[in-house]
Tab-separated table of C-alpha atoms in Angstrom:
chain	number	residue	atom	x	y	z
Q	1	MET	CA	-12.345	-29.209	-21.879
Q	2	SER	CA	-13.320	-25.540	-21.935
Q	3	VAL	CA	-13.782	-23.743	-25.219
Q	4	GLN	CA	-11.871	-20.567	-26.004
Q	5	TRP	CA	-13.311	-18.259	-28.633
Q	6	PHE	CA	-11.072	-16.263	-30.937
Q	7	VAL	CA	-12.849	-13.217	-32.422
Q	8	VAL	CA	-11.827	-11.625	-35.720
Q	9	GLY	CA	-13.302	-8.240	-36.656
Q	10	ILE	CA	-13.292	-7.113	-40.292
Q	11	SER	CA	-14.273	-3.538	-41.085
Q	12	GLY	CA	-13.536	-0.810	-43.596
Q	13	ALA	CA	-14.847	1.011	-46.629
Q	14	THR	CA	-18.034	0.056	-48.411
Q	15	CYS	CA	-17.302	-2.450	-51.202
Q	16	SER	CA	-13.709	-2.958	-49.991
Q	17	GLY	CA	-13.971	-6.767	-49.777
Q	18	LYS	CA	-14.975	-7.189	-46.119
Q	19	SER	CA	-17.724	-9.715	-46.769
Q	20	THR	CA	-15.683	-11.575	-49.375
Q	21	LEU	CA	-12.817	-11.937	-46.896
Q	22	ALA	CA	-15.199	-12.973	-44.104
Q	23	ASP	CA	-16.827	-15.578	-46.392
Q	24	MET	CA	-13.426	-17.003	-47.385
Q	25	LEU	CA	-12.347	-17.282	-43.740
Q	26	HIS	CA	-15.666	-18.876	-42.793
Q	27	LYS	CA	-15.203	-21.459	-45.566
Q	28	LYS	CA	-11.607	-22.215	-44.518
Q	29	PHE	CA	-12.587	-22.666	-40.857
Q	30	PRO	CA	-15.808	-24.714	-41.124
Q	31	THR	CA	-16.561	-24.682	-37.388
Q	32	SER	CA	-16.439	-20.885	-37.335
Q	33	ILE	CA	-19.492	-18.701	-36.818
Q	34	MET	CA	-19.990	-15.475	-38.744
Q	35	LEU	CA	-22.092	-12.420	-37.880
Q	36	ARG	CA	-22.627	-9.521	-40.267
Q	37	GLN	CA	-23.366	-6.015	-39.042
Q	38	ASP	CA	-25.586	-5.532	-42.105
Q	39	ASP	CA	-28.062	-7.980	-40.537
Q	40	TYR	CA	-28.677	-5.483	-37.706
Q	41	PHE	CA	-30.047	-2.521	-39.664
Q	42	LEU	CA	-33.129	-1.031	-38.064
Q	43	PRO	CA	-36.326	-1.380	-40.131
Q	44	SER	CA	-36.666	1.415	-42.683
Q	45	ASP	CA	-39.685	2.865	-40.865
Q	46	ASP	CA	-37.875	3.081	-37.508
Q	47	SER	CA	-38.097	6.583	-36.033
Q	48	ARG	CA	-34.428	6.499	-34.972
Q	49	HIS	CA	-33.236	6.860	-38.581
Q	50	ILE	CA	-31.816	10.230	-39.604
Q	51	LYS	CA	-33.286	11.592	-42.823
Q	52	ILE	CA	-31.172	13.579	-45.278
Q	53	GLN	CA	-33.657	16.196	-46.385
Q	54	GLU	CA	-31.889	17.254	-49.592
Q	55	LEU	CA	-31.813	13.625	-50.818
Q	56	ASN	CA	-35.177	12.645	-49.287
Q	57	HIS	CA	-33.407	9.486	-48.095
Q	58	MET	CA	-32.320	7.925	-44.809
Q	59	ASN	CA	-28.688	7.982	-43.743
Q	60	TRP	CA	-27.865	4.277	-43.583
Q	61	ASP	CA	-24.181	5.002	-42.872
Q	62	LEU	CA	-24.546	5.947	-39.205
Q	63	ILE	CA	-24.063	3.631	-36.228
Q	64	THR	CA	-27.519	4.763	-35.039
Q	65	SER	CA	-29.060	3.070	-38.109
Q	66	LEU	CA	-28.051	-0.281	-36.593
Q	67	ASP	CA	-29.257	-2.242	-33.569
Q	68	MET	CA	-25.813	-2.619	-32.007
Q	69	GLN	CA	-27.241	-3.762	-28.649
Q	70	LYS	CA	-28.818	-6.747	-30.414
Q	71	MET	CA	-25.562	-7.508	-32.238
Q	72	TYR	CA	-23.606	-7.328	-28.974
Q	73	SER	CA	-26.179	-9.563	-27.284
Q	74	ASP	CA	-25.916	-12.137	-30.103
Q	75	ILE	CA	-22.112	-12.063	-29.902
Q	76	THR	CA	-22.070	-12.600	-26.132
Q	77	LYS	CA	-24.508	-15.519	-26.463
Q	78	ILE	CA	-22.128	-17.155	-28.936
Q	79	LEU	CA	-19.085	-16.495	-26.751
Q	80	GLN	CA	-20.854	-18.062	-23.765
Q	81	SER	CA	-21.903	-21.127	-25.741
Q	82	PRO	CA	-19.893	-24.346	-25.688
Q	83	GLY	CA	-19.379	-24.182	-29.461
Q	84	LYS	CA	-19.816	-26.722	-32.243
Q	85	ASN	CA	-16.428	-28.366	-32.171
Q	86	THR	CA	-15.585	-30.141	-28.920
Q	87	ALA	CA	-12.430	-31.661	-30.455
Q	88	ASN	CA	-10.823	-28.224	-30.682
Q	89	SER	CA	-10.578	-25.976	-27.649
Q	90	LYS	CA	-10.337	-22.807	-29.804
Q	91	LEU	CA	-13.226	-21.669	-31.964
Q	92	LEU	CA	-13.499	-18.775	-34.377
Q	93	LEU	CA	-16.117	-16.021	-34.467
Q	94	ILE	CA	-15.912	-13.748	-37.532
Q	95	LEU	CA	-17.511	-10.294	-37.328
Q	96	ASP	CA	-18.021	-8.341	-40.546
Q	97	GLY	CA	-19.180	-4.734	-40.496
Q	98	PHE	CA	-18.691	-1.376	-42.168
Q	99	LEU	CA	-18.840	0.428	-38.776
Q	100	LEU	CA	-17.797	-2.479	-36.557
Q	101	PHE	CA	-15.069	-0.620	-34.651
Q	102	LYS	CA	-17.384	2.309	-33.848
Q	103	ASP	CA	-18.906	0.154	-31.108
Q	104	LYS	CA	-16.347	-0.085	-28.294
Q	105	THR	CA	-18.057	-3.012	-26.543
Q	106	ILE	CA	-17.778	-5.097	-29.723
Q	107	THR	CA	-14.343	-3.784	-30.678
Q	108	ASP	CA	-13.015	-4.807	-27.258
Q	109	LEU	CA	-14.139	-8.402	-27.908
Q	110	CYS	CA	-12.049	-8.667	-31.096
Q	111	ASP	CA	-8.730	-10.475	-30.740
Q	112	SER	CA	-7.698	-9.465	-34.276
Q	113	LYS	CA	-8.931	-6.444	-36.194
Q	114	TYR	CA	-8.641	-5.845	-39.925
Q	115	PHE	CA	-9.604	-2.647	-41.741
Q	116	LEU	CA	-9.861	-2.620	-45.539
Q	117	THR	CA	-9.346	0.678	-47.345
Q	118	LEU	CA	-9.971	1.976	-50.852
Q	119	THR	CA	-9.584	5.326	-52.560
Q	120	LYS	CA	-12.796	7.218	-53.265
Q	121	GLU	CA	-12.479	6.402	-56.982
Q	122	GLN	CA	-11.963	2.663	-56.359
Q	123	CYS	CA	-14.844	2.624	-53.921
Q	124	TRP	CA	-17.210	4.355	-56.357
Q	125	GLU	CA	-16.203	2.018	-59.206
Q	126	ARG	CA	-17.255	-0.954	-57.080
Q	127	ARG	CA	-20.327	0.608	-55.479
Q	128	LYS	CA	-22.002	2.243	-58.476
Q	129	ASN	CA	-23.307	-1.063	-59.872
Q	130	ARG	CA	-24.228	-2.601	-56.533
Q	131	LEU	CA	-27.866	-3.014	-55.568
Q	132	TYR	CA	-28.925	-1.995	-52.090
Q	133	ASP	CA	-32.254	-2.348	-50.307
Q	134	PRO	CA	-33.360	0.391	-50.212
Q	135	PRO	CA	-31.412	1.468	-53.310
Q	136	ASP	CA	-28.961	4.374	-53.196
Q	137	VAL	CA	-30.468	7.598	-54.483
Q	138	PRO	CA	-28.411	9.790	-56.870
Q	139	GLY	CA	-25.783	11.686	-54.871
Q	140	TYR	CA	-25.880	9.352	-51.847
Q	141	PHE	CA	-22.319	8.090	-52.267
Q	142	ASP	CA	-20.759	11.574	-52.568
Q	143	LYS	CA	-22.922	13.297	-49.951
Q	144	VAL	CA	-23.239	10.483	-47.388
Q	145	ALA	CA	-21.508	7.109	-47.843
Q	146	TRP	CA	-17.998	8.374	-48.601
Q	147	PRO	CA	-17.953	11.301	-46.090
Q	148	GLU	CA	-19.266	8.990	-43.326
Q	149	PHE	CA	-16.518	6.461	-44.121
Q	150	ILE	CA	-13.846	9.183	-43.954
Q	151	LYS	CA	-15.242	10.327	-40.588
Q	152	TYR	CA	-15.118	6.736	-39.292
Q	153	LYS	CA	-11.580	6.150	-40.593
Q	154	ASN	CA	-10.377	9.448	-39.064
Q	155	GLU	CA	-11.875	8.522	-35.678
Q	156	ILE	CA	-9.876	5.286	-35.764
Q	157	MET	CA	-6.664	7.030	-36.855
Q	158	GLU	CA	-7.007	9.562	-34.021
Q	159	ASN	CA	-7.619	6.901	-31.374
Q	160	ASN	CA	-4.026	5.779	-30.711
Q	161	GLU	CA	-5.052	2.894	-28.480
Q	162	LEU	CA	-7.409	1.450	-31.104
Q	163	TYR	CA	-5.214	2.339	-34.100
Q	164	LYS	CA	-2.317	0.247	-32.727
Q	165	THR	CA	-4.526	-2.865	-32.591
Q	166	ILE	CA	-5.750	-2.752	-36.208
Q	167	THR	CA	-4.124	-4.202	-39.320
Q	168	PHE	CA	-4.875	-1.898	-42.254
Q	169	ILE	CA	-5.157	-3.568	-45.658
Q	170	ASP	CA	-5.379	-2.006	-49.108
Q	171	GLY	CA	-8.679	-3.445	-50.363
Q	172	SER	CA	-7.661	-2.870	-53.998
Q	173	LYS	CA	-4.988	-5.574	-53.701
Q	174	ASP	CA	-5.587	-9.123	-54.919
Q	175	MET	CA	-8.213	-10.706	-52.618
Q	176	GLU	CA	-6.465	-14.074	-52.752
Q	177	LYS	CA	-3.295	-12.490	-51.304
Q	178	ILE	CA	-5.277	-10.623	-48.646
Q	179	TYR	CA	-7.081	-13.833	-47.732
Q	180	LYS	CA	-3.838	-15.862	-47.491
Q	181	MET	CA	-2.246	-13.289	-45.173
Q	182	VAL	CA	-5.276	-13.052	-42.880
Q	183	SER	CA	-6.050	-16.796	-42.871
Q	184	ASN	CA	-2.404	-17.607	-42.032
Q	185	GLU	CA	-2.495	-15.184	-39.079
Q	186	VAL	CA	-5.838	-16.545	-37.879
Q	187	GLY	CA	-4.712	-20.147	-38.375
Q	188	GLN	CA	-1.619	-19.567	-36.225
Q	189	LEU	CA	-3.692	-18.025	-33.459
Q	190	LEU	CA	-6.097	-20.971	-33.477
Q	191	CYS	CA	-3.294	-23.546	-33.098
């Protein structure tokens, strides 16, 4: 029996619930595999990082701050593998990333795409107490994180072909309701 992989991509605003949703799906579908874009950041001393002079800090919110070739390579290895569950011919790969749909090669592998949104105020309320490594410097959210998200969201909205394939979700809504909707859709596609 050949294995068919079903790939779910979850992207959106920082602190919008992407990882929480991905974790919930991964728990519901125990044979699933999950990859997080955050695991592909280049080392902080990598010369490819773009420095924001006025903040004396790297811009971690650019696709060039990530090793997307490595992520794509890891995804293709998984998709070419026989999978963990030989009893089921369909297996689930969950991709979680704040800039996931900026990489066309990865976006094209996603069978379902979800994009969580927040207002700037909601996003800041969630992000201001979060600890990052390296930590955000004062002004980073307003000068970098939020503007880069808006740029990313606008690119998606202007790409009609991509836009039509994405389900947009208000990340301020109850996570349990978001999870039920997404897990029901994924469950039906895995049947």
